[in-house]
Each structure stands twice: as structure tokens, then as C-alpha cells.
Short mmCIF file of C-alpha atoms in Angstrom, two decimals:
data_model
loop_
_atom_site.label_atom_id
_atom_site.label_comp_id
_atom_site.label_asym_id
_atom_site.label_seq_id
_atom_site.Cartn_x
_atom_site.Cartn_y
_atom_site.Cartn_z
CA MET F 8 52.20 -71.52 183.51
CA SER F 9 54.40 -74.48 184.33
CA PRO F 10 58.17 -73.65 184.06
CA PHE F 11 58.73 -77.21 182.98
CA ARG F 12 57.60 -77.20 179.42
CA ALA F 13 59.12 -76.55 175.85
CA SER F 14 59.01 -73.27 174.19
CA PRO F 15 56.13 -73.65 171.68
CA GLY F 16 52.93 -71.87 172.70
CA PHE F 17 49.86 -73.51 173.79
CA THR F 18 46.99 -74.34 171.20
CA ASP F 19 43.88 -72.41 171.94
CA ARG F 20 42.06 -73.48 168.80
CA TRP F 21 41.50 -77.20 167.75
CA ARG F 22 40.08 -78.33 164.53
CA HIS F 23 38.27 -81.43 165.83
CA PHE F 24 36.59 -80.24 168.94
CA ASP F 25 35.76 -77.13 170.76
CA LEU F 26 37.77 -75.91 173.86
CA THR F 27 36.50 -73.29 176.19
CA LEU F 28 38.26 -72.03 179.33
CA ASP F 29 36.40 -70.44 182.16
CA ALA F 30 38.12 -69.75 185.46
CA GLY F 31 40.11 -72.83 185.72
CA VAL F 32 37.58 -75.04 183.98
CA ALA F 33 38.46 -76.51 180.48
CA THR F 34 35.50 -77.79 178.64
CA VAL F 35 36.22 -80.06 175.62
CA THR F 36 33.24 -80.56 173.44
CA LEU F 37 33.36 -83.12 170.74
CA ASN F 38 31.77 -81.37 167.70
CA ARG F 39 30.54 -83.72 165.03
CA PRO F 40 26.88 -84.03 166.04
CA GLU F 41 25.75 -85.16 162.59
CA ARG F 42 27.98 -88.40 163.30
CA LEU F 43 27.15 -88.66 167.03
CA ASN F 44 30.69 -87.22 167.59
CA ALA F 45 32.40 -90.23 166.12
CA LEU F 46 36.21 -90.09 166.29
CA THR F 47 38.57 -89.62 163.35
CA PHE F 48 42.33 -90.28 163.19
CA ASP F 49 42.92 -86.48 163.76
CA THR F 50 40.45 -86.43 166.72
CA TYR F 51 42.32 -89.14 168.46
CA ALA F 52 45.59 -87.31 167.94
CA ASP F 53 44.34 -83.92 169.07
CA LEU F 54 42.84 -85.41 172.20
CA ARG F 55 46.09 -86.99 173.03
CA ASP F 56 47.99 -83.63 172.45
CA LEU F 57 45.50 -81.49 174.32
CA LEU F 58 45.56 -83.77 177.46
CA GLY F 59 49.36 -83.33 177.34
CA GLU F 60 49.12 -79.50 177.17
CA LEU F 61 46.44 -78.77 179.71
CA PRO F 62 48.25 -79.54 182.93
CA HIS F 63 51.22 -77.22 181.89
CA ARG F 64 48.99 -74.07 181.12
CA GLY F 65 48.68 -72.95 184.77
CA ASP F 66 45.07 -71.65 184.11
CA VAL F 67 43.33 -75.03 184.27
CA ARG F 68 42.35 -77.05 187.29
CA THR F 69 39.65 -79.36 186.00
CA VAL F 70 38.44 -80.74 182.60
CA VAL F 71 34.90 -81.35 181.39
CA LEU F 72 34.61 -83.77 178.35
CA THR F 73 31.16 -83.91 176.57
CA GLY F 74 29.64 -84.12 173.21
CA ARG F 75 27.45 -81.79 171.07
CA GLY F 76 23.97 -82.97 170.19
CA ARG F 77 22.27 -86.11 171.11
CA GLY F 78 25.49 -88.29 171.42
CA PHE F 79 28.55 -88.19 173.76
CA CYS F 80 30.74 -90.14 171.31
CA ALA F 81 29.86 -93.03 169.16
CA GLY F 82 33.40 -94.40 168.90
CA GLY F 83 35.70 -94.63 165.80
CA ASP F 84 34.01 -93.41 162.65
CA VAL F 85 33.11 -96.39 160.40
CA ARG F 86 33.45 -94.33 157.37
CA ASP F 87 36.58 -92.44 158.24
CA ILE F 88 38.49 -94.94 160.29
CA ILE F 89 37.29 -98.60 159.85
CA GLY F 90 37.25 -98.42 156.13
CA ALA F 91 40.74 -96.96 156.04
CA LEU F 92 42.11 -99.59 158.34
CA GLN F 93 41.39 -102.31 155.80
CA THR F 94 44.09 -100.84 153.53
CA MET F 95 46.78 -100.58 156.17
CA GLU F 96 49.89 -102.55 156.79
CA PRO F 97 50.48 -104.22 160.31
CA ASP F 98 52.87 -101.47 161.29
CA GLU F 99 50.58 -98.71 160.51
CA LEU F 100 47.70 -100.58 162.30
CA LEU F 101 49.99 -100.80 165.41
CA ASP F 102 50.84 -97.02 165.14
CA PHE F 103 47.01 -96.41 165.17
CA THR F 104 46.04 -98.71 168.09
CA ARG F 105 49.00 -97.23 170.18
CA MET F 106 47.67 -93.81 169.39
CA THR F 107 44.20 -94.63 170.68
CA GLY F 108 45.60 -96.08 173.76
CA ALA F 109 47.74 -93.00 174.23
CA VAL F 110 44.62 -91.01 174.71
CA VAL F 111 43.40 -93.26 177.53
CA LYS F 112 46.86 -93.16 179.07
CA ALA F 113 46.90 -89.40 178.79
CA LEU F 114 43.51 -89.14 180.58
CA ARG F 115 44.74 -91.33 183.47
CA GLU F 116 48.21 -89.53 183.71
CA CYS F 117 46.69 -86.11 183.50
CA PRO F 118 46.86 -84.68 187.07
CA LEU F 119 43.81 -82.72 186.52
CA PRO F 120 40.34 -84.29 187.42
CA VAL F 121 38.38 -85.14 184.23
CA ILE F 122 34.63 -85.19 184.27
CA ALA F 123 32.69 -87.06 181.50
CA ALA F 124 29.38 -85.37 180.93
CA VAL F 125 27.77 -88.24 178.97
CA ASN F 126 24.88 -86.67 177.17
CA GLY F 127 23.86 -89.64 175.04
CA VAL F 128 25.33 -92.66 173.47
CA ALA F 129 28.82 -93.56 174.53
CA ALA F 130 29.87 -96.50 172.33
CA GLY F 131 33.17 -98.23 171.61
CA ALA F 132 36.00 -95.85 171.94
CA GLY F 133 33.59 -93.16 173.23
CA ALA F 134 32.66 -95.56 176.13
CA VAL F 135 36.36 -96.02 177.01
CA LEU F 136 36.90 -92.23 177.00
CA ALA F 137 34.19 -91.95 179.61
CA LEU F 138 35.61 -95.05 181.50
CA ALA F 139 39.04 -93.33 181.76
CA SER F 140 37.60 -90.16 183.20
CA ASP F 141 37.46 -89.53 186.86
CA PHE F 142 33.81 -88.83 187.17
CA ARG F 143 31.08 -90.02 184.89
CA LEU F 144 27.88 -87.86 184.99
CA LEU F 145 25.20 -89.35 182.96
CA ALA F 146 22.02 -87.81 181.33
CA ARG F 147 19.14 -90.15 181.85
CA SER F 148 18.97 -90.82 178.14
CA ALA F 149 22.69 -91.82 178.01
CA SER F 150 24.03 -95.25 177.47
CA PHE F 151 27.20 -97.30 177.29
CA ALA F 152 28.11 -100.00 174.87
CA PHE F 153 31.62 -101.67 174.58
CA LEU F 154 31.00 -102.69 170.91
CA PHE F 155 34.37 -104.08 170.06
CA THR F 156 33.37 -107.69 169.82
CA ARG F 157 30.32 -106.74 167.57
CA VAL F 158 32.71 -105.55 164.85
CA GLY F 159 34.98 -108.68 165.17
CA LEU F 160 37.67 -107.26 167.38
CA ALA F 161 38.78 -108.03 170.89
CA GLY F 162 36.61 -106.63 173.67
CA ALA F 163 39.75 -105.53 175.34
CA ASP F 164 40.78 -102.30 173.60
CA MET F 165 42.43 -99.01 174.76
CA GLY F 166 42.79 -100.30 178.19
CA SER F 167 39.21 -101.22 178.74
CA ALA F 168 40.02 -104.76 180.10
CA TYR F 169 42.32 -103.05 182.64
CA LEU F 170 39.99 -100.24 183.82
CA LEU F 171 36.57 -101.85 183.62
CA PRO F 172 37.03 -104.66 186.06
CA ARG F 173 38.55 -102.26 188.60
CA ILE F 174 35.35 -100.13 188.43
CA VAL F 175 32.57 -102.82 188.05
CA GLY F 176 34.29 -106.07 188.97
CA LEU F 177 35.54 -108.94 186.76
CA GLY F 178 32.09 -110.64 186.41
CA ARG F 179 30.35 -107.57 185.01
CA ALA F 180 33.26 -106.39 182.97
CA THR F 181 33.42 -109.81 181.25
CA GLU F 182 29.61 -109.49 180.49
CA LEU F 183 30.06 -105.95 179.01
CA LEU F 184 33.38 -106.59 177.02
CA VAL F 185 32.37 -110.07 175.68
CA LEU F 186 28.74 -109.31 174.78
CA GLY F 187 28.98 -105.70 173.95
CA ASP F 188 25.43 -105.08 175.20
CA THR F 189 24.03 -101.77 175.85
CA VAL F 190 23.96 -100.49 179.37
CA ASP F 191 21.44 -97.77 180.13
CA ALA F 192 22.07 -95.00 182.59
CA GLU F 193 20.27 -96.57 185.51
CA ARG F 194 22.02 -99.90 185.20
CA ALA F 195 25.30 -97.90 184.78
CA LEU F 196 24.68 -96.31 188.13
CA ALA F 197 23.57 -99.51 189.77
CA ILE F 198 26.78 -101.23 188.85
CA GLY F 199 29.05 -98.37 189.68
CA LEU F 200 29.94 -97.34 186.15
CA ALA F 201 28.20 -93.90 186.63
CA THR F 202 28.92 -91.37 189.38
CA ALA F 203 25.46 -89.93 189.05
CA VAL F 204 22.40 -89.88 186.71
CA VAL F 205 20.55 -86.64 186.12
CA ASP F 206 17.70 -85.53 184.01
CA ASP F 207 18.99 -84.58 180.39
CA ASP F 208 18.17 -80.77 180.93
CA ARG F 209 20.28 -80.78 184.20
CA LEU F 210 23.43 -82.52 182.93
CA ALA F 211 25.36 -79.36 181.88
CA GLY F 212 24.50 -77.59 185.04
CA GLU F 213 25.53 -80.58 187.26
CA ALA F 214 28.78 -80.98 185.34
CA ALA F 215 29.45 -77.32 185.71
CA ALA F 216 28.74 -77.35 189.37
CA LEU F 217 31.13 -80.28 190.05
CA ALA F 218 33.75 -78.70 187.86
CA ARG F 219 33.45 -75.46 189.71
CA ARG F 220 33.86 -77.30 193.04
CA LEU F 221 36.97 -79.02 191.78
CA ALA F 222 38.39 -75.80 190.23
CA ASP F 223 37.82 -73.91 193.40
CA GLY F 224 39.29 -76.58 195.71
CA PRO F 225 42.73 -77.75 196.85
CA ALA F 226 44.14 -78.60 193.37
CA LEU F 227 47.44 -80.12 194.53
CA ALA F 228 45.65 -82.36 196.94
CA TYR F 229 43.14 -83.56 194.16
CA ALA F 230 46.08 -84.06 191.68
CA THR F 231 48.05 -86.20 194.07
CA THR F 232 44.88 -88.18 194.97
CA LYS F 233 44.32 -89.02 191.31
CA SER F 234 47.85 -89.96 190.84
CA LEU F 235 47.92 -92.42 193.84
CA LEU F 236 44.63 -93.93 192.71
CA THR F 237 46.17 -94.67 189.36
CA ARG F 238 49.54 -95.97 190.46
CA GLU F 239 48.47 -97.88 193.55
CA LEU F 240 46.20 -100.21 191.39
CA ASP F 241 49.32 -102.49 190.70
CA MET F 242 50.99 -102.09 194.07
CA SER F 243 51.26 -104.24 197.08
CA LEU F 244 49.67 -102.86 200.32
CA GLY F 245 53.12 -102.17 201.84
CA SER F 246 54.23 -100.24 198.86
CA ALA F 247 50.97 -98.31 198.63
CA ILE F 248 51.21 -97.38 202.38
CA GLU F 249 54.71 -96.06 201.84
CA MET F 250 53.91 -94.07 198.87
CA GLU F 251 50.94 -92.53 200.80
CA ALA F 252 53.20 -91.78 203.73
CA VAL F 253 55.72 -90.05 201.63
CA THR F 254 53.07 -88.01 199.63
CA GLN F 255 51.20 -86.99 202.71
CA ALA F 256 54.49 -85.80 204.38
CA LEU F 257 55.17 -83.64 201.37
CA LEU F 258 51.67 -82.20 201.39
CA MET F 259 51.75 -81.39 205.04
CA ARG F 260 54.32 -78.58 204.04
CA SER F 261 52.03 -77.41 201.17
CA ARG F 262 50.39 -73.86 201.18
CA ASP F 263 47.05 -75.31 201.07
CA HIS F 264 47.52 -77.36 204.31
CA ALA F 265 48.93 -74.31 206.03
CA GLU F 266 45.95 -72.23 204.63
CA PHE F 267 43.46 -74.87 206.07
CA HIS F 268 45.10 -74.55 209.57
CA ALA F 269 45.01 -70.80 209.31
CA ALA F 270 41.40 -70.62 208.16
CA TRP F 271 40.37 -73.08 210.91
CA THR F 272 42.17 -71.02 213.53
CA GLU F 273 40.48 -67.79 212.22
CA GLY F 274 37.12 -69.27 211.81
CA ARG F 275 36.80 -68.64 208.05
CA ARG F 276 36.59 -70.79 204.75
CA PRO F 277 40.03 -71.69 203.31
CA GLN F 278 41.22 -69.85 200.29
CA TRP F 279 42.89 -72.58 198.21
CA THR F 280 45.70 -71.74 195.85
CA GLY F 281 46.60 -75.27 194.62
CA ARG F 282 50.05 -75.11 195.98
#
């Protein structure tokens, strides 16, 4: 457990998704299959809070985000959210949009690698949740759709206009965010939006295998790499090189780096501790 946290205990049971912990892997399963795991106000808030908790537990090294049933996440629930938004005042609407953005910020700021195991449709906010993850493993039946303009809203929502061009390029991001068309798994792979595409019945196993590799690996090295990737997006080359130099010098004194050298000298596999 991290010593740098407040006194309240961790939350092991969440109302709006399932959380399971297994030897360093936290699996978060959106659990409204009858609504294609559409998000509610409370689900957004719980995801934001969960992602703030997980890095401080001490027993989690990687996160898998997936959905139950035939959908990953269909975005904000039209019945439970969009209808309610029609009655809100501007200050309340701003509180809501800031909360949704906070989930994406938490995904990117979380030092733990996050794997989105996209098991079906990922639409609207659901597509952005996958976009903000570090790895996107897609079932062959999966699809993306950034649907915001199709409901009369800006295609730039929850950081999508920041993240998507950096993954697929400005031209393709413009197409996907302005038109809101559906992108199937094979095209997602072709344009760099997917890390890998696998048969539907292999998705859970492939996600578990990647999660196990990450959880058993040099966690501190993974965390710092993710942090640098996030922060260097807006840096000059000189600033990025300096940040990498400082970080690398610090990690050269880490226990994992020393363990690598000892294992190499002794002809064995390293036993990573994440320190």
C-alpha cells in the first residue's frame, strides 16, 4: 500500500461495474449488458474515483477494462443521461462535462498500464475510454464510433480531439470525429487504432496474457514510460530529452535495474519487484 494516501479505506465493491483483483491484475467489467454497458452519471464518477484509488493500493500493477455481454460500452445512456441534460442549467452541464473528462484524464495520469479489451461496440464515450487506454485489444466483432456529431454535439469531447490525432493522424481523426462513422476492427487495426484484433472467443485470454506479462514485469519501468509518453506529447525535443535523461538516471539506481544486472551475470531470468 502506498504511504502517500489519506486514511479512508479502499473500495472493493462498486455499484456500477465489477472489480476483480488477481495477482496484480485489476479487471474492471462494465456490467449493464442489457444497455450495451451504457454509462450513467454514477458510472462516470465511480470510474474516475476507481482510477484514483488503484495506483495507491499496492496490489495492482495493471488494469483491464472490458464490458459484459455483446458490447464494450455504448457511451452515455440516452435514457439516463441525455434526457436529464435537457433540464440542467449551464453550471450543472459544465460540472458534468468536466467529470466525463476527468475519467479520461485519470486513465492517462494513472501510472498503471490500462488494457481495453473491446468485446463489441465502443461508441461515443465508450470509444474514448478505449482511446485513452494504453493498449486496445479488439474482438473481431468489435467496432468504434465517435458519435458525438450525430447527436448534435461537437466531435471533440472528453479529450478525443487531443488523443485521436496523436494515434491515427489528423486526417483520419478529422474523418472519424466529424462524420462519426463506424470503424470495424480490421480498419481500426489498419489505421493504428487497435493494438491487435483477435477472434471473439480469444479476446479474454489474450487480454489476460498481456495483463499477466505487464503485471509480472518491471512495473516501475512501465509506469515511468507511460508517464513520459503522456507528458512528452506537448514538449519540445530538447525538453523531452532532458526529462528522459533525468528519469533514466533515477531508474539506473532502481532495484529492478540492479536485478537485471544480477540476473544477467548469473544466467537466470530477472525477478522483478517493481521498485
